Amino acid sequence: MKPRSFFAITLLLIALLPGCAPKQWQPVTLKTEDICWPPGTECKVRYAGEIQQFAQTGKSLATLITGKSQGGMILKPVAIAIGPGGKMAIADQGRQGIHLYDPANKSYRVIVMAGREKIETPVGVAFDDAGNLYVTDSQLNKMLIFDAEANFLKAVDQAGGSPLQRPTGITFNRQDKRLYVSDTMQHQLLVFSRLGEFIARMGARGDQPGSFNFPTHLSSDLQGNIYINDSMNFRAQILLAANNTWLMFGRHGNGSGDFASPKGMGVDRSGNIYIAETLFDNVQIFDNRGAYLLAVGSQGSGPGQFWMPSGLFIDENNRLYVCDTYNKRIQLFDLLTATAGEAAPGQGELEK
């Protein structure tokens, strides 16, 4: 080979090397205003920004805003979960898939297939403590299981020999290492191992403690208590891990602390309970006894405003993530309170 030819090939290989390196991604987080609820020195919740897309690192903000790089656009987010190491999963019905971002290696992908089957209507997402990902699909009527590297493992469509009818909410209980899934059409709470093995079912249609009327979103806390959005009973129910008893709060209405179309649910480290109210376009906050404390947000498309919010999640750092579904974004809030609120005597008390 001639020296000049060898030199030219070497330069070409060097030029191509950066393109062979793994692409790195990041969520594009924008914050335009500083807003608190309530305003002033008593601030308990502070607006921290929003995520509308994921993009490759090195892209300029101007390029992203002008739309010259579409990146990983969020279209219709309905559920979000944060896992070990800050892994983020977003169920996006507009993409018919799951946005999966890992900050450890800045990797990003949209999962649209579960083996050979296409994801149709993802409703819930959860991570276990090993980073495995679980997805409920209400159209496929299945729970889909992926490992920590996002490899598809299996689909679960049965619970004790009976088919799943409308799996929606899902949460991983770090105390008993089990998965809890709400089957909305069967009005039941289903329990599985992390391998997808059926363990138990709870409830039936009704309005008594431990009965449900179209349950949807779920959450769990560090003590192993399970929180259920009992949507058409217009209440929240809590399954206490310590004694396996049920508590509940909530009522139908259009006032502060009432429920009209409750959806996403989460619990902070102090036991305060957060519920996305779709028709009110806000997130309502209750103390650990069910007393109404505060509402965050209002109708609109600006910072701290919502258009039919649905899923939400609270991470280990007390950051609240809200799926602002029809504004096509995830809104972020820092929770500044360190103690649970006090319920007024005779108001908002949990019922057995």
XYZ file of C-alpha atoms in Angstrom:
352
model
C 0.000 0.000 0.000
C 1.331 3.424 -0.880
C 2.159 5.708 2.102
C -0.275 8.384 0.948
C -3.098 5.833 0.634
C -2.350 4.419 4.101
C -2.369 7.949 5.572
C -5.745 8.743 3.944
C -7.345 5.525 5.215
C -6.021 6.223 8.724
C -7.571 9.707 8.716
C -10.895 8.260 7.521
C -10.942 5.677 10.309
C -10.195 8.330 12.910
C -13.037 10.447 11.568
C -15.445 7.519 11.769
C -14.537 6.417 15.294
C -16.753 8.939 17.151
C -19.738 7.699 15.159
C -19.070 4.150 16.368
C -19.166 5.137 20.032
C -22.428 4.490 21.897
C -24.776 7.425 21.672
C -25.423 9.206 24.941
C -28.767 10.742 25.817
C -30.266 13.001 28.435
C -33.722 14.274 29.378
C -34.191 17.842 28.197
C -35.281 19.563 31.415
C -36.575 23.101 31.113
C -37.444 25.475 33.936
C -38.772 28.948 33.133
C -40.325 30.052 36.428
C -39.904 29.674 40.172
C -43.296 28.760 41.652
C -44.227 27.529 45.128
C -47.333 26.062 46.761
C -48.356 27.753 48.951
C -46.527 30.945 47.914
C -44.066 32.628 50.234
C -42.077 31.396 53.192
C -44.418 28.465 53.893
C -43.558 26.809 50.566
C -44.086 23.039 50.659
C -43.895 22.170 46.942
C -41.587 23.921 44.460
C -41.810 23.675 40.675
C -38.569 22.158 39.339
C -39.137 22.049 35.580
C -40.504 19.796 32.863
C -39.366 17.088 30.454
C -40.841 16.992 26.966
C -38.231 14.834 25.271
C -34.941 12.973 25.479
C -32.098 14.048 23.219
C -28.524 13.117 22.410
C -25.934 14.924 24.479
C -24.154 17.734 22.702
C -27.297 19.066 21.014
C -27.770 22.755 21.598
C -30.854 23.962 23.444
C -31.692 26.203 20.483
C -31.674 23.198 18.157
C -33.977 21.287 20.485
C -36.439 24.146 20.900
C -36.681 24.884 17.187
C -37.475 21.251 16.552
C -34.535 20.509 14.258
C -33.786 17.480 16.416
C -36.890 15.567 17.456
C -35.063 13.233 19.829
C -37.274 11.081 22.008
C -40.488 13.082 22.075
C -43.074 12.385 24.774
C -46.553 12.289 23.240
C -49.117 10.974 25.746
C -47.545 10.031 29.072
C -49.839 8.181 31.491
C -47.493 6.569 34.022
C -43.938 7.002 35.275
C -41.594 5.126 37.597
C -38.090 5.807 38.876
C -35.973 2.775 39.667
C -32.552 1.914 41.103
C -29.835 4.329 40.049
C -32.413 6.822 38.813
C -33.660 4.696 35.907
C -36.761 6.289 34.416
C -39.635 4.524 32.654
C -42.550 6.427 31.104
C -45.615 4.705 29.688
C -46.483 6.702 26.564
C -49.733 5.743 24.868
C -48.995 8.127 22.018
C -45.846 6.164 21.203
C -47.445 2.824 22.157
C -44.341 2.114 24.129
C -42.127 2.826 27.113
C -39.461 5.519 27.267
C -36.559 3.957 29.180
C -33.677 6.153 30.325
C -30.661 5.080 32.403
C -28.585 7.998 33.750
C -25.703 5.673 34.714
C -24.678 5.237 31.082
C -26.928 7.887 29.550
C -28.713 5.290 27.453
C -32.205 5.789 26.072
C -34.634 3.745 24.048
C -38.353 3.375 23.410
C -39.557 -0.167 24.039
C -42.353 -0.949 21.586
C -42.130 -4.743 21.445
C -42.534 -7.461 24.054
C -40.836 -10.308 22.279
C -42.750 -10.702 19.025
C -45.815 -8.875 20.304
C -46.345 -5.152 19.899
C -47.123 -3.097 22.973
C -50.584 -1.576 22.521
C -51.831 0.480 25.478
C -49.285 0.706 28.293
C -50.969 1.923 31.474
C -48.624 1.204 34.372
C -44.874 0.841 34.934
C -42.830 -0.274 37.935
C -39.252 -1.275 38.764
C -38.266 -3.820 41.354
C -35.181 -3.360 43.545
C -32.992 -5.152 40.996
C -33.988 -2.805 38.171
C -36.294 -5.235 36.375
C -39.143 -3.454 34.594
C -42.840 -4.383 34.733
C -45.477 -2.969 32.370
C -49.256 -3.363 32.410
C -50.976 -3.212 29.034
C -54.758 -2.781 29.255
C -55.324 -3.650 25.597
C -53.234 -6.816 25.607
C -54.542 -7.628 29.107
C -51.067 -8.646 30.186
C -48.272 -7.785 32.575
C -45.003 -7.623 30.620
C -41.692 -8.356 32.348
C -38.284 -7.069 31.199
C -34.922 -7.599 32.886
C -32.585 -4.840 34.058
C -31.097 -4.585 30.540
C -34.593 -4.225 29.020
C -34.571 -7.734 27.552
C -38.089 -9.159 27.363
C -38.585 -12.099 29.723
C -42.256 -13.066 29.744
C -45.876 -11.966 29.508
C -48.346 -12.776 32.275
C -51.979 -13.039 31.175
C -53.354 -15.308 33.910
C -53.928 -15.018 37.653
C -54.596 -18.383 39.230
C -56.097 -19.813 36.057
C -58.313 -16.789 35.362
C -57.354 -14.364 32.573
C -56.434 -10.793 33.374
C -59.252 -8.545 32.196
C -57.907 -4.990 32.500
C -54.583 -4.711 34.345
C -53.835 -1.066 35.067
C -52.001 0.078 38.194
C -48.842 -1.677 39.354
C -46.403 -1.238 42.250
C -43.489 -3.212 43.677
C -43.564 -3.654 47.443
C -39.987 -3.467 48.705
C -40.939 -5.117 51.980
C -42.453 -8.393 50.790
C -40.772 -8.269 47.335
C -44.099 -8.750 45.575
C -45.893 -7.053 42.706
C -49.391 -5.674 43.240
C -51.582 -5.151 40.176
C -55.065 -3.669 39.979
C -57.421 -5.468 37.617
C -59.939 -2.730 36.918
C -62.636 -4.846 35.266
C -62.471 -7.580 37.904
C -62.512 -4.998 40.726
C -59.610 -6.767 42.381
C -56.062 -6.385 43.621
C -53.773 -9.154 42.343
C -50.462 -10.209 43.880
C -47.543 -11.766 41.957
C -43.954 -12.705 42.610
C -41.309 -10.730 40.774
C -41.124 -13.685 38.368
C -44.794 -13.221 37.513
C -46.044 -16.167 39.557
C -49.567 -15.644 40.867
C -49.845 -15.485 44.672
C -53.211 -14.059 45.708
C -56.219 -11.946 44.793
C -58.114 -9.536 47.006
C -61.490 -7.865 46.825
C -64.676 -7.899 44.816
C -66.992 -5.214 43.516
C -68.499 -3.171 46.342
C -68.022 -0.221 48.664
C -66.929 -1.962 51.855
C -63.305 -1.840 53.066
C -61.243 -4.099 50.816
C -63.889 -4.007 48.053
C -63.448 -1.936 44.926
C -65.292 -0.197 42.142
C -62.965 0.019 39.127
C -59.615 0.339 40.975
C -56.807 1.869 38.940
C -53.534 3.410 40.140
C -51.414 1.952 42.927
C -48.504 2.967 45.117
C -46.586 1.594 48.096
C -44.436 3.066 50.873
C -41.275 2.090 52.709
C -43.280 0.245 55.374
C -44.927 -2.004 52.785
C -48.382 -0.403 52.909
C -50.289 -0.537 49.601
C -52.314 2.464 48.373
C -55.171 1.881 45.928
C -57.061 4.427 43.852
C -60.621 3.095 44.200
C -61.723 5.347 41.384
C -65.489 4.874 41.051
C -65.949 4.723 44.804
C -64.230 8.130 44.728
C -61.856 7.222 47.516
C -58.399 5.964 48.328
C -57.847 2.725 50.221
C -54.776 1.666 52.169
C -53.827 -1.928 52.933
C -51.770 -1.800 56.120
C -48.874 -4.240 56.091
C -48.637 -4.448 59.881
C -52.046 -6.041 60.477
C -53.542 -6.614 57.006
C -56.415 -4.194 57.638
C -57.974 -1.630 55.316
C -58.280 2.127 55.793
C -59.963 4.559 53.418
C -60.718 8.217 52.809
C -62.333 10.424 50.177
C -65.719 11.365 48.754
C -67.300 12.401 45.471
C -67.543 16.145 44.843
C -65.956 19.170 43.232
C -64.510 20.914 46.268
C -61.053 20.889 47.810
C -60.159 17.360 48.849
C -63.044 15.809 46.887
C -62.627 13.337 44.029
C -64.147 13.476 40.561
C -61.716 11.473 38.418
C -58.763 10.441 40.612
C -55.845 8.814 38.840
C -52.136 8.772 39.707
C -51.143 8.072 43.296
C -47.943 8.392 45.325
C -46.656 8.652 48.889
C -43.754 10.770 50.128
C -41.255 9.803 52.822
C -43.411 11.437 55.501
C -46.531 9.511 54.574
C -48.311 12.345 52.790
C -50.498 11.038 49.961
C -50.591 12.596 46.470
C -53.423 11.975 44.005
C -53.688 13.357 40.470
C -57.212 14.657 39.903
C -57.793 14.609 36.167
C -60.960 16.719 36.032
C -59.586 19.338 38.449
C -56.237 19.531 36.574
C -54.247 19.394 39.791
C -52.529 17.156 42.311
C -54.235 16.979 45.696
C -52.165 16.304 48.801
C -53.466 14.608 51.955
C -51.725 13.806 55.215
C -51.219 10.259 56.419
C -54.687 10.260 58.017
C -56.449 11.410 54.862
C -56.918 15.071 55.767
C -56.708 17.461 52.828
C -53.615 19.677 52.932
C -52.981 21.379 49.615
C -53.610 21.365 45.857
C -50.791 21.885 43.378
C -51.511 23.225 39.908
C -54.413 24.499 37.837
C -55.770 24.164 34.310
C -53.479 25.349 31.552
C -50.232 24.693 29.705
C -47.813 26.893 31.639
C -45.361 25.874 34.349
C -47.205 24.162 37.183
C -50.409 23.907 35.153
C -51.962 20.682 33.870
C -54.171 19.314 31.144
C -55.704 16.071 32.414
C -52.805 14.739 34.516
C -52.747 11.000 35.138
C -49.825 9.022 36.585
C -47.359 10.305 39.152
C -44.357 9.041 41.107
C -42.290 10.206 44.088
C -38.647 9.141 44.136
C -36.277 8.555 47.047
C -35.172 12.200 46.970
C -38.743 13.417 47.499
C -39.084 14.653 43.933
C -42.572 14.435 42.455
C -42.995 13.488 38.770
C -46.417 14.118 37.217
C -47.591 12.867 33.820
C -49.158 15.995 32.332
C -50.829 13.817 29.739
C -52.323 16.177 27.177
C -49.589 18.792 27.546
C -47.228 15.996 26.396
C -44.734 16.358 29.209
C -43.575 15.268 32.635
C -43.610 18.024 35.242
C -41.171 17.930 38.172
C -41.664 19.260 41.689
C -39.457 19.253 44.774
C -41.253 18.351 47.998
C -39.817 20.547 50.729
C -41.804 19.422 53.734
C -40.097 16.948 56.067
C -43.052 16.113 58.300
C -46.568 14.941 57.677
C -49.414 17.406 58.142
C -51.799 17.238 61.093
C -55.405 16.332 60.434
C -58.021 18.644 61.898
C -60.107 16.893 64.597
C -63.095 15.177 63.045
C -62.042 15.962 59.480
C -60.489 13.646 56.958
C -60.049 10.833 59.455
C -59.324 7.475 57.922
C -62.169 5.004 58.236
C -61.823 1.319 58.969
